[in-house]
CSV table of C-alpha atoms (C1' of nucleotides) in Angstrom, one decimal:
chain,number,residue,atom,x,y,z
A,286,MET,CA,17.7,-20.4,26.4
A,287,SER,CA,17.0,-17.5,24.3
A,288,ALA,CA,14.4,-17.7,21.5
A,289,THR,CA,16.1,-15.7,18.9
A,290,GLN,CA,19.5,-17.4,18.1
A,291,ARG,CA,20.3,-18.9,14.3
A,292,PRO,CA,19.4,-16.1,11.5
A,293,LEU,CA,16.5,-16.7,9.7
A,294,ARG,CA,16.5,-17.7,5.9
A,295,ALA,CA,16.5,-14.4,3.7
A,296,ASP,CA,13.0,-15.2,2.4
A,297,ALA,CA,11.4,-16.1,5.7
A,298,GLU,CA,13.2,-12.9,7.4
A,299,ARG,CA,11.7,-10.9,4.7
A,300,ASN,CA,8.0,-12.7,5.4
A,301,ARG,CA,8.4,-11.7,9.0
A,302,ARG,CA,9.1,-7.9,8.5
A,303,ARG,CA,6.4,-7.8,5.9
A,304,LEU,CA,4.0,-9.6,8.4
A,305,LEU,CA,4.8,-7.0,11.1
A,306,GLU,CA,4.3,-4.2,9.0
A,307,ALA,CA,1.1,-5.3,7.3
A,308,ALA,CA,-0.1,-5.9,10.7
A,309,GLN,CA,1.1,-3.0,12.4
A,310,THR,CA,-0.5,-0.7,9.8
A,311,LEU,CA,-4.1,-2.9,9.7
A,312,PHE,CA,-4.1,-2.4,13.5
A,313,ARG,CA,-3.7,1.4,13.0
A,314,GLU,CA,-6.4,1.4,11.0
A,315,ARG,CA,-8.9,-0.6,11.9
A,316,GLY,CA,-8.2,-2.1,15.4
A,317,LEU,CA,-7.1,-5.2,16.8
A,318,ASP,CA,-9.9,-7.4,15.3
A,319,VAL,CA,-8.7,-7.6,11.6
A,320,GLY,CA,-8.5,-11.0,10.9
A,321,VAL,CA,-5.3,-12.9,10.1
A,322,ALA,CA,-6.2,-14.1,6.8
A,323,GLU,CA,-6.5,-10.6,5.7
A,324,ILE,CA,-3.3,-9.8,7.5
A,325,ALA,CA,-1.4,-12.6,6.0
A,326,ASP,CA,-3.1,-11.5,2.2
A,327,ALA,CA,-1.5,-8.0,3.0
A,328,ALA,CA,1.6,-9.2,3.8
A,329,GLY,CA,1.7,-11.5,0.8
A,330,VAL,CA,2.0,-14.7,2.5
A,331,GLY,CA,0.0,-17.8,3.2
A,332,ARG,CA,-1.7,-17.9,6.4
A,333,GLY,CA,0.3,-20.8,7.6
A,334,THR,CA,3.5,-18.5,7.1
A,335,LEU,CA,1.9,-16.0,9.8
A,336,PHE,CA,1.5,-18.8,12.2
A,337,ARG,CA,5.3,-20.1,11.6
A,338,ASN,CA,6.4,-16.4,12.6
A,339,PHE,CA,4.1,-16.2,15.3
A,340,ALA,CA,2.5,-18.9,17.6
A,341,SER,CA,-0.8,-16.9,17.7
A,342,LYS,CA,-2.0,-14.0,16.7
A,343,GLU,CA,-1.6,-12.9,20.2
A,344,ASP,CA,2.1,-13.2,19.5
A,345,LEU,CA,2.0,-11.2,16.9
A,346,ILE,CA,0.4,-8.3,18.5
A,347,ALA,CA,2.7,-8.5,21.2
A,348,ALA,CA,5.6,-8.2,19.1
A,349,ILE,CA,4.5,-5.2,17.8
A,350,VAL,CA,3.4,-3.9,21.0
A,351,ALA,CA,7.0,-4.6,22.4
A,352,GLU,CA,8.4,-2.5,19.6
A,353,ARG,CA,6.5,0.4,20.8
A,354,MET,CA,7.2,0.0,24.1
A,355,ARG,CA,11.0,-0.3,23.4
A,356,ALA,CA,10.6,3.2,21.6
A,357,ALA,CA,8.9,4.9,24.1
A,358,VAL,CA,11.8,3.7,27.0
A,359,GLN,CA,14.2,5.4,24.3
A,360,SER,CA,12.5,8.6,24.1
A,361,GLY,CA,12.6,8.6,27.7
A,362,GLU,CA,16.2,8.1,28.2
A,363,ALA,CA,17.0,10.8,25.8
A,364,LEU,CA,15.1,13.4,28.4
A,365,LEU,CA,17.1,12.3,31.5
A,366,HIS,CA,19.6,14.8,29.9
A,367,ALA,CA,17.3,17.5,29.2
A,368,GLY,CA,18.0,21.0,31.0
A,369,ASP,CA,14.7,21.0,33.2
A,370,PRO,CA,14.1,17.7,34.7
A,371,THR,CA,10.7,18.5,35.8
A,372,ASP,CA,9.7,19.6,32.2
A,373,ALA,CA,11.5,16.4,31.2
A,374,LEU,CA,9.2,14.5,33.1
A,375,PHE,CA,6.3,16.3,31.9
A,376,ARG,CA,7.5,16.0,28.3
A,377,PHE,CA,7.6,12.1,28.3
A,378,ILE,CA,4.4,11.8,30.5
A,379,ALA,CA,2.5,14.0,27.2
A,380,GLU,CA,4.8,12.0,24.7
A,381,MET,CA,3.5,8.6,26.0
A,382,VAL,CA,-0.2,9.7,25.8
A,383,GLY,CA,0.9,11.0,22.2
A,384,ARG,CA,1.9,7.7,21.2
A,385,GLN,CA,-1.2,6.0,22.2
A,386,GLN,CA,-3.6,8.1,20.6
A,387,LEU,CA,-1.6,7.3,17.1
A,388,ASP,CA,-1.7,3.7,17.9
A,389,ARG,CA,-4.7,3.3,20.0
A,390,ALA,CA,-5.0,0.0,18.7
A,391,LEU,CA,-1.6,-1.3,20.1
A,392,PHE,CA,-2.4,0.2,23.4
A,393,GLU,CA,-5.8,-1.1,23.7
A,394,ALA,CA,-3.4,-4.4,24.8
A,395,LEU,CA,-2.2,-3.4,27.8
A,396,ASP,CA,-4.2,-4.7,30.3
A,397,ASP,CA,-3.2,-7.0,33.2
A,398,SER,CA,-4.1,-10.3,31.4
A,399,TRP,CA,-0.9,-9.1,29.2
A,400,LEU,CA,1.4,-8.3,32.2
A,401,THR,CA,1.5,-12.6,32.2
A,402,ARG,CA,3.6,-12.2,28.8
A,403,LYS,CA,7.2,-12.2,29.9
A,404,ASP,CA,8.0,-10.3,26.7
A,405,ILE,CA,5.3,-7.6,28.0
A,406,ARG,CA,6.3,-7.6,31.0
A,407,ALA,CA,9.8,-6.7,30.4
A,408,GLY,CA,9.0,-3.4,28.4
A,409,HIS,CA,6.6,-2.5,31.4
A,410,ALA,CA,9.5,-2.9,33.8
A,411,GLU,CA,11.9,-0.9,31.4
A,412,ILE,CA,9.1,1.9,31.1
A,413,VAL,CA,8.7,2.2,35.0
A,414,GLY,CA,12.3,2.0,35.2
A,415,VAL,CA,12.7,5.3,33.0
A,416,LEU,CA,9.7,7.1,34.6
A,417,ASP,CA,11.2,6.2,37.9
A,418,ARG,CA,14.6,8.1,36.8
A,419,LEU,CA,12.6,11.0,35.3
A,420,LEU,CA,10.4,11.6,38.1
A,421,THR,CA,13.2,11.1,40.9
A,422,ARG,CA,15.2,14.0,38.9
A,423,ALA,CA,12.3,16.1,39.0
A,424,GLN,CA,11.7,15.7,43.0
A,425,ALA,CA,15.2,16.9,43.6
A,426,THR,CA,14.4,20.2,42.2
A,427,GLY,CA,11.7,20.0,44.9
A,428,GLU,CA,8.8,20.9,42.3
A,429,VAL,CA,7.5,17.8,42.4
A,430,ARG,CA,5.7,16.2,45.6
A,431,GLN,CA,7.9,13.8,47.3
A,432,ASP,CA,5.4,11.1,48.2
A,433,VAL,CA,4.5,10.4,44.8
A,434,GLY,CA,6.2,7.2,42.6
A,435,ALA,CA,6.8,5.8,39.3
A,436,MET,CA,3.8,3.2,39.6
A,437,ASP,CA,1.6,6.2,40.8
A,438,LEU,CA,2.3,8.3,37.7
A,439,LEU,CA,2.3,5.4,35.3
A,440,ILE,CA,-1.5,4.3,36.4
A,441,MET,CA,-2.5,8.0,36.0
A,442,LEU,CA,-0.7,7.9,32.6
A,443,LYS,CA,-2.6,4.6,31.6
A,444,GLY,CA,-5.7,6.3,32.7
A,445,THR,CA,-5.3,9.1,30.2
A,446,CYS,CA,-4.4,7.0,27.7
A,447,ALA,CA,-7.9,5.0,28.2
A,448,ALA,CA,-9.4,8.3,28.1
A,449,ALA,CA,-7.6,9.4,25.1
A,450,THR,CA,-8.9,6.6,23.2
A,451,SER,CA,-12.5,7.1,24.5
A,452,TYR,CA,-13.0,11.1,24.0
A,453,ALA,CA,-9.8,12.6,22.5
A,454,HIS,CA,-11.9,12.2,19.1
A,455,ILE,CA,-14.5,14.1,20.2
A,456,ASP,CA,-12.4,17.2,22.0
A,457,PRO,CA,-8.8,16.9,21.6
A,458,GLU,CA,-8.1,19.7,24.5
A,459,ILE,CA,-9.7,17.3,27.0
A,460,ILE,CA,-6.1,15.5,26.6
A,461,ASP,CA,-4.4,18.7,27.6
A,462,ARG,CA,-6.5,19.4,30.6
A,463,GLN,CA,-6.0,16.0,32.1
A,464,LEU,CA,-2.1,16.1,31.8
A,465,ASP,CA,-2.5,19.5,33.3
A,466,LEU,CA,-4.8,17.9,36.2
A,467,ILE,CA,-2.0,15.3,36.4
A,468,ARG,CA,0.1,18.1,37.0
A,469,ALA,CA,-1.7,19.8,39.5
A,470,GLY,CA,-2.3,16.8,41.2
A,471,ILE,CA,1.7,15.6,41.8
A,472,THR,CA,3.5,19.4,41.9
A,473,ALA,CA,4.7,20.2,45.2
A,474,ASN,CA,2.2,21.8,47.6
A,475,PRO,CA,2.7,22.0,51.4
A,476,ALA,CA,-0.8,22.5,52.0
A,477,ALA,CA,-1.8,19.4,50.3
A,478,ARG,CA,-2.7,16.1,52.5
A,479,PRO,CA,-0.5,13.0,52.1
A,480,LEU,CA,-1.3,10.1,49.7
A,481,ARG,CA,-2.4,7.3,51.6
A,482,GLY,CA,0.0,4.0,51.8
A,483,ARG,CA,3.2,4.1,49.6
A,484,SER,CA,3.8,3.5,45.8
A,485,PRO,CA,5.2,0.0,45.2
A,486,THR,CA,9.1,0.0,44.0
A,487,LEU,CA,9.4,-1.7,41.1
A,488,GLN,CA,11.1,-4.9,42.8
A,489,GLU,CA,7.6,-5.2,44.5
A,490,LEU,CA,5.7,-4.9,41.6
A,491,GLU,CA,7.7,-7.4,39.8
A,492,GLN,CA,7.2,-9.8,42.5
A,493,LYS,CA,3.4,-9.4,42.5
A,494,LEU,CA,2.8,-9.5,39.1
A,495,PRO,CA,1.0,-12.7,37.7
A,496,ALA,CA,3.7,-15.5,36.8
A,497,ASP,CA,4.3,-16.0,33.1
A,498,GLY,CA,2.3,-18.7,31.8
A,499,ALA,CA,-0.6,-18.2,34.7
A,500,VAL,CA,-3.8,-19.2,33.3
A,501,GLN,CA,-5.3,-16.3,31.0
A,502,ARG,CA,-9.3,-16.3,31.8
A,503,ARG,CA,-11.1,-17.7,29.3
B,115,MET,CA,-41.3,4.3,19.1
B,116,SER,CA,-40.3,2.6,22.5
B,117,ALA,CA,-39.4,-0.7,22.3
B,118,THR,CA,-40.6,-2.0,25.4
B,119,GLN,CA,-44.4,-2.0,25.6
B,120,ARG,CA,-46.7,-4.8,25.9
B,121,PRO,CA,-45.5,-7.2,28.9
B,122,LEU,CA,-43.8,-10.4,28.1
B,123,ARG,CA,-45.6,-13.7,28.4
B,124,ALA,CA,-44.9,-15.1,32.0
B,125,ASP,CA,-42.4,-17.7,30.9
B,126,ALA,CA,-40.6,-15.5,28.8
B,127,GLU,CA,-40.3,-12.6,31.2
B,128,ARG,CA,-38.8,-15.3,33.7
B,129,ASN,CA,-36.2,-16.5,31.0
B,130,ARG,CA,-35.1,-13.1,30.2
B,131,ARG,CA,-34.5,-12.7,33.9
B,132,ARG,CA,-32.5,-15.8,34.0
B,133,LEU,CA,-30.6,-14.9,31.3
B,134,LEU,CA,-29.4,-11.5,32.6
B,135,GLU,CA,-28.5,-13.1,36.2
B,136,ALA,CA,-26.7,-16.0,34.5
B,137,ALA,CA,-24.8,-13.5,32.5
B,138,GLN,CA,-24.1,-11.4,34.8
B,139,THR,CA,-22.4,-14.0,37.3
B,140,LEU,CA,-20.4,-15.6,34.6
B,141,PHE,CA,-19.1,-12.1,33.3
B,142,ARG,CA,-18.5,-11.2,36.8
B,143,GLU,CA,-16.3,-14.5,37.4
B,144,ARG,CA,-14.7,-14.9,34.1
B,145,GLY,CA,-15.0,-11.9,32.0
B,146,LEU,CA,-17.1,-10.8,28.8
B,147,ASP,CA,-15.9,-13.6,26.7
B,148,VAL,CA,-17.6,-16.4,28.1
B,149,GLY,CA,-19.8,-18.2,25.5
B,150,VAL,CA,-23.6,-17.6,24.7
B,151,ALA,CA,-23.9,-21.2,24.9
B,152,GLU,CA,-22.6,-21.4,28.1
B,153,ILE,CA,-24.6,-18.7,29.5
B,154,ALA,CA,-28.1,-20.1,27.9
B,155,ASP,CA,-27.1,-23.3,29.6
B,156,ALA,CA,-26.5,-21.6,32.7
B,157,ALA,CA,-30.0,-19.9,32.3
B,158,GLY,CA,-31.7,-23.2,31.4
B,159,VAL,CA,-32.8,-22.1,28.1
B,160,GLY,CA,-31.8,-22.8,24.6
B,161,ARG,CA,-29.3,-20.7,22.7
B,162,GLY,CA,-32.3,-19.3,20.6
B,163,THR,CA,-34.2,-18.1,23.3
B,164,LEU,CA,-31.1,-15.9,24.1
B,165,PHE,CA,-31.0,-14.1,21.1
B,166,ARG,CA,-35.2,-13.9,21.0
B,167,ASN,CA,-34.8,-11.4,24.0
B,168,PHE,CA,-30.9,-9.9,22.9
B,169,ALA,CA,-30.7,-9.8,19.7
B,170,SER,CA,-26.9,-10.1,19.7
B,171,LYS,CA,-24.5,-11.1,22.7
B,172,GLU,CA,-23.4,-7.2,22.6
B,173,ASP,CA,-27.2,-6.2,23.5
B,174,LEU,CA,-26.8,-8.7,26.5
B,175,ILE,CA,-23.9,-7.0,27.9
B,176,ALA,CA,-25.3,-3.2,27.1
B,177,ALA,CA,-28.4,-4.5,28.8
B,178,ILE,CA,-26.6,-5.6,32.4
B,179,VAL,CA,-24.3,-2.4,31.5
B,180,ALA,CA,-27.1,-0.1,31.6
B,181,GLU,CA,-28.5,-1.8,34.6
B,182,ARG,CA,-25.0,-1.0,36.3
B,183,MET,CA,-25.0,2.9,35.3
B,184,ARG,CA,-28.9,3.6,36.6
B,185,ALA,CA,-27.5,1.9,40.0
B,186,ALA,CA,-24.6,4.6,40.0
B,187,VAL,CA,-26.6,7.3,39.0
B,188,GLN,CA,-29.0,6.6,41.8
B,189,SER,CA,-26.6,6.5,44.4
B,190,GLY,CA,-24.8,9.7,43.2
B,191,GLU,CA,-28.4,11.2,43.6
B,192,ALA,CA,-28.9,10.2,47.0
B,193,LEU,CA,-25.4,12.1,47.7
B,194,LEU,CA,-26.8,15.3,46.6
B,195,HIS,CA,-28.4,15.6,49.8
B,196,ALA,CA,-25.6,14.6,52.0
B,197,GLY,CA,-24.0,17.6,54.2
B,198,ASP,CA,-20.8,17.8,52.9
B,199,PRO,CA,-20.7,18.9,49.6
B,200,THR,CA,-17.2,17.6,48.8
B,201,ASP,CA,-17.2,14.5,50.6
B,202,ALA,CA,-20.1,13.8,48.7
B,203,LEU,CA,-18.4,14.6,45.7
B,204,PHE,CA,-15.4,12.4,46.6
B,205,ARG,CA,-17.7,9.6,48.1
B,206,PHE,CA,-19.0,9.4,44.6
B,207,ILE,CA,-16.1,9.2,42.9
B,208,ALA,CA,-14.8,6.5,45.3
B,209,GLU,CA,-17.9,4.4,45.0
B,210,MET,CA,-17.9,4.4,41.1
B,211,VAL,CA,-14.3,3.0,41.4
B,212,GLY,CA,-15.6,0.4,43.8
B,213,ARG,CA,-18.3,-0.7,41.4
B,214,GLN,CA,-15.9,-0.9,38.7
B,215,GLN,CA,-13.5,-3.3,40.7
B,216,LEU,CA,-16.4,-5.7,41.6
B,217,ASP,CA,-17.7,-5.6,37.9
B,218,ARG,CA,-14.6,-5.3,36.1
B,219,ALA,CA,-15.9,-7.2,32.9
B,220,LEU,CA,-18.8,-4.9,32.7
B,221,PHE,CA,-17.2,-1.8,32.5
B,222,GLU,CA,-14.6,-3.3,30.4
B,223,ALA,CA,-17.4,-2.3,27.8
B,224,LEU,CA,-17.3,1.4,28.2
B,225,ASP,CA,-14.5,2.6,25.7
B,226,ASP,CA,-15.8,4.9,22.9
B,227,SER,CA,-17.0,1.9,20.3
B,228,TRP,CA,-20.3,1.6,23.2
B,229,LEU,CA,-20.6,5.2,23.2
B,230,THR,CA,-22.4,4.7,19.6
B,231,ARG,CA,-25.4,2.7,21.2
B,232,LYS,CA,-28.3,5.0,22.6
B,233,ASP,CA,-28.8,3.0,25.4
B,234,ILE,CA,-25.4,3.2,26.8
B,235,ARG,CA,-25.0,6.9,25.7
B,236,ALA,CA,-28.2,7.6,27.6
B,237,GLY,CA,-26.7,6.2,30.8
B,238,HIS,CA,-23.3,8.0,30.1
B,239,ALA,CA,-25.3,11.3,30.0
B,240,GLU,CA,-27.3,10.6,33.4
B,241,ILE,CA,-23.7,9.7,35.1
B,242,VAL,CA,-22.1,13.2,33.8
B,243,GLY,CA,-25.5,14.8,35.1
B,244,VAL,CA,-25.1,13.6,38.7
B,245,LEU,CA,-21.3,14.3,38.6
B,246,ASP,CA,-21.9,17.4,37.5
B,247,ARG,CA,-24.4,18.3,40.4
B,248,LEU,CA,-22.0,16.8,42.8
B,249,LEU,CA,-19.4,18.9,41.5
B,250,THR,CA,-21.0,22.1,41.3
B,251,ARG,CA,-22.2,21.9,45.0
B,252,ALA,CA,-18.5,21.2,46.0
B,253,GLN,CA,-17.3,24.0,43.8
B,254,ALA,CA,-19.8,26.3,45.6
B,255,THR,CA,-18.1,25.8,49.0
B,256,GLY,CA,-14.7,26.8,47.4
B,257,GLU,CA,-12.9,24.0,48.0
B,258,VAL,CA,-12.6,22.4,44.5
B,259,ARG,CA,-11.1,24.6,42.0
B,260,GLN,CA,-13.4,26.3,39.5
B,261,ASP,CA,-11.9,25.6,36.1
B,262,VAL,CA,-12.6,21.9,36.3
B,263,GLY,CA,-15.5,20.3,34.7
B,264,ALA,CA,-17.9,17.3,34.8
B,265,MET,CA,-16.1,15.9,31.9
B,266,ASP,CA,-12.8,16.3,33.2
B,267,LEU,CA,-13.2,14.4,36.6
B,268,LEU,CA,-15.2,11.6,34.5
B,269,ILE,CA,-12.1,10.8,32.6
B,270,MET,CA,-10.0,10.7,35.7
B,271,LEU,CA,-12.7,8.4,37.0
B,272,LYS,CA,-12.3,6.1,34.0
B,273,GLY,CA,-8.6,6.4,34.0
B,274,THR,CA,-9.0,5.2,37.7
B,275,CYS,CA,-11.0,2.5,36.8
B,276,ALA,CA,-9.2,1.2,33.8
B,277,ALA,CA,-5.9,1.3,36.2
B,278,ALA,CA,-7.7,-0.7,38.8
B,279,THR,CA,-8.2,-3.4,36.3
B,280,SER,CA,-4.7,-3.8,36.0
B,281,TYR,CA,-3.2,-3.1,39.2
B,282,ALA,CA,-5.8,-3.5,42.2
B,283,HIS,CA,-5.3,-7.1,42.7
B,284,ILE,CA,-1.9,-6.5,42.7
B,285,ASP,CA,-1.9,-4.0,45.3
B,286,PRO,CA,-5.2,-2.4,46.4
B,287,GLU,CA,-3.5,0.6,48.2
B,288,ILE,CA,-2.8,2.0,44.6
B,289,ILE,CA,-6.4,2.8,44.0
B,290,ASP,CA,-6.8,4.9,47.1
B,291,ARG,CA,-3.4,6.6,46.0
B,292,GLN,CA,-5.0,7.3,42.8
B,293,LEU,CA,-8.1,8.8,44.7
B,294,ASP,CA,-5.6,10.9,46.6
B,295,LEU,CA,-4.0,12.1,43.4
B,296,ILE,CA,-7.2,13.2,41.9
B,297,ARG,CA,-8.1,14.6,45.0
B,298,ALA,CA,-5.1,17.1,45.4
B,299,GLY,CA,-5.4,18.1,41.2
B,300,ILE,CA,-8.8,19.4,41.9
B,301,THR,CA,-8.4,20.9,45.0
B,302,ALA,CA,-8.5,24.8,44.9
B,303,ASN,CA,-5.3,26.1,45.0
B,304,PRO,CA,-4.4,29.8,44.3
B,305,ALA,CA,-0.9,28.8,43.2
B,306,ALA,CA,-1.7,26.0,40.9
B,307,ARG,CA,-1.8,26.9,37.1
B,308,PRO,CA,-5.0,27.3,35.4
B,309,LEU,CA,-6.4,24.2,33.0
B,310,ARG,CA,-5.7,24.8,29.1
B,311,GLY,CA,-9.1,24.9,27.2
B,312,ARG,CA,-12.2,24.2,28.9
B,313,SER,CA,-14.4,21.3,29.6
B,314,PRO,CA,-17.0,20.6,27.6
B,315,THR,CA,-20.8,20.9,28.6
B,316,LEU,CA,-22.9,17.8,28.7
B,317,GLN,CA,-24.7,19.5,25.7
B,318,GLU,CA,-21.6,19.9,23.7
B,319,LEU,CA,-20.7,16.3,24.3
B,320,GLU,CA,-24.0,14.8,23.4
B,321,GLN,CA,-23.5,16.9,20.0
B,322,LYS,CA,-20.3,15.6,19.4
B,323,LEU,CA,-21.0,11.9,20.6
B,324,PRO,CA,-20.9,9.6,17.5
B,325,ALA,CA,-24.2,9.1,16.1
B,326,ASP,CA,-26.3,6.1,16.7
B,327,GLY,CA,-26.0,3.6,14.3
B,328,ALA,CA,-22.4,4.7,13.1
B,329,VAL,CA,-20.3,2.1,11.4
B,330,GLN,CA,-18.7,0.1,14.2
B,331,ARG,CA,-15.0,-0.3,13.6
B,332,ARG,CA,-14.6,-4.4,12.1
C,114,DA,C1',14.1,-25.3,6.1
C,115,DC,C1',10.0,-22.7,4.7
C,116,DC,C1',5.8,-21.9,2.1
C,117,DT,C1',0.8,-22.8,0.9
C,118,DG,C1',-4.1,-23.4,1.4
C,119,DA,C1',-7.4,-27.0,2.6
C,120,DA,C1',-9.4,-28.6,6.8
C,121,DC,C1',-10.6,-28.2,11.7
C,122,DA,C1',-12.4,-26.3,15.7
C,123,DC,C1',-14.6,-22.8,17.9
C,124,DC,C1',-18.3,-19.3,18.8
C,125,DG,C1',-22.1,-16.2,17.3
C,126,DT,C1',-26.3,-16.2,15.3
C,127,DT,C1',-30.1,-17.9,12.3
C,128,DC,C1',-34.1,-20.7,11.1
C,129,DA,C1',-37.1,-24.8,10.8
C,130,DA,C1',-39.6,-27.4,13.4
C,131,DG,C1',-42.0,-28.0,17.4
C,132,DT,C1',-45.3,-26.8,21.7
D,116,DA,C1',-46.4,-16.3,21.2
D,117,DC,C1',-42.3,-18.4,22.8
D,118,DC,C1',-39.0,-22.5,22.6
D,119,DT,C1',-35.4,-25.6,20.8
D,120,DG,C1',-31.1,-27.4,19.1
D,121,DA,C1',-29.5,-28.5,14.5
D,122,DA,C1',-27.4,-25.9,11.0
D,123,DC,C1',-24.6,-21.9,9.2
D,124,DA,C1',-20.9,-18.3,8.9
D,125,DC,C1',-16.7,-16.6,10.4
D,126,DC,C1',-12.2,-16.7,12.1
D,127,DG,C1',-8.3,-18.5,14.6
D,128,DT,C1',-4.8,-22.4,14.4
D,129,DT,C1',-2.9,-27.0,12.4
D,130,DC,C1',-0.9,-29.9,8.9
D,131,DA,C1',-0.3,-32.9,4.9
D,132,DA,C1',1.7,-31.8,0.8
D,133,DG,C1',4.8,-29.3,-1.8
D,134,DT,C1',9.1,-26.5,-2.9
DNA sequence: ACCTGAACACCGTTCAAGT
DNA sequence: ACCTGAACACCGTTCAAGT
């Protein structure tokens, strides 16, 4: 069932890597709308080779985004064993925003139409997973309010990332303030009114996410 | 200096309106990537007429976004005279997010590359303006923390709007929670640690925004 | 088994010809 | 003064021919 069984021929493997690296740097420098022709040229292959390795430009982008997601999950897992759980949680959040600022072109891709892809959805679920464990640890200390969930946090985080894209280059301090405001919002406080409704669990979210192969709008 | 002096011929004026309306509904239904050909057809005019009224597809989108921004500013101004200042502030915020959910395709456009356009920038400045006045009134009651600025709020708001695009259709309640978290974050609380740095003023922001005609990436 | 570049389809934009 | 649709340019994707 898996898509990656038999290893590629040596030159094909090398071409694939070159394409990924060329695309990565070009996307980072100039955004997602660099042409496939230019990417193929930068990688030193023909356009046809690009489409042999990645069925579409979107697939190429998704491959890179998935890589980034795995990296984020790993650093989240490392923080699970940090001394101060609450500090670890906020370090993870700050780090995610930092990654986004570096690779803004890549995270541009993370809106709901991308969540229809199962590779992206897998990465998404993993991120919610670590975030949930980091959050639960922080809540156990009593420093973080109990009625907030991983999905609430992820959304605030995505929001800050979106904002970072628009304003960080104008005033970098604004991101620190945004992180402080998130912290203020989720810090335990007996005087605070409870949040309406409740945060969806990872399982509920998975069920509600658009099915793979759902019609892309267009 | 202004671009809109002499009134258009009657049929031209009518075509322009038809184009705006056709584009608006198509964008709302199917996102910003509906083709100009289809828009022109829906408006009952030739493609050439579209480009006579709007120099580019981007200009057409911007015209619609600018209209939306003016509407948002007006409802903000109406709330300036509401009885409870803090309530008025949060009503405005909730309303902005609601508008975005209705016209998600339009607000998609509001990232930093659009802020290089002076028409969009003008609307942006006006929104920051009302938000600032609503915020100042709420702060005067002592219910909202003093160290938060209009730009801080706008960014949280934009973040929630971005999140709404991705998740609201999966679980609408999540937006209410997000608004509650914003409220928790900016509510006055002696125990809360102060925000790092300070929020840029509207004037500072204007100066730092990319100049009109700056190179779009591409 | 994989590579290549010419050819195709699609979409934003222009412009010569019309009224 | 404005409208139109054929023509152009650009970019993602395919495929016949090559190794």
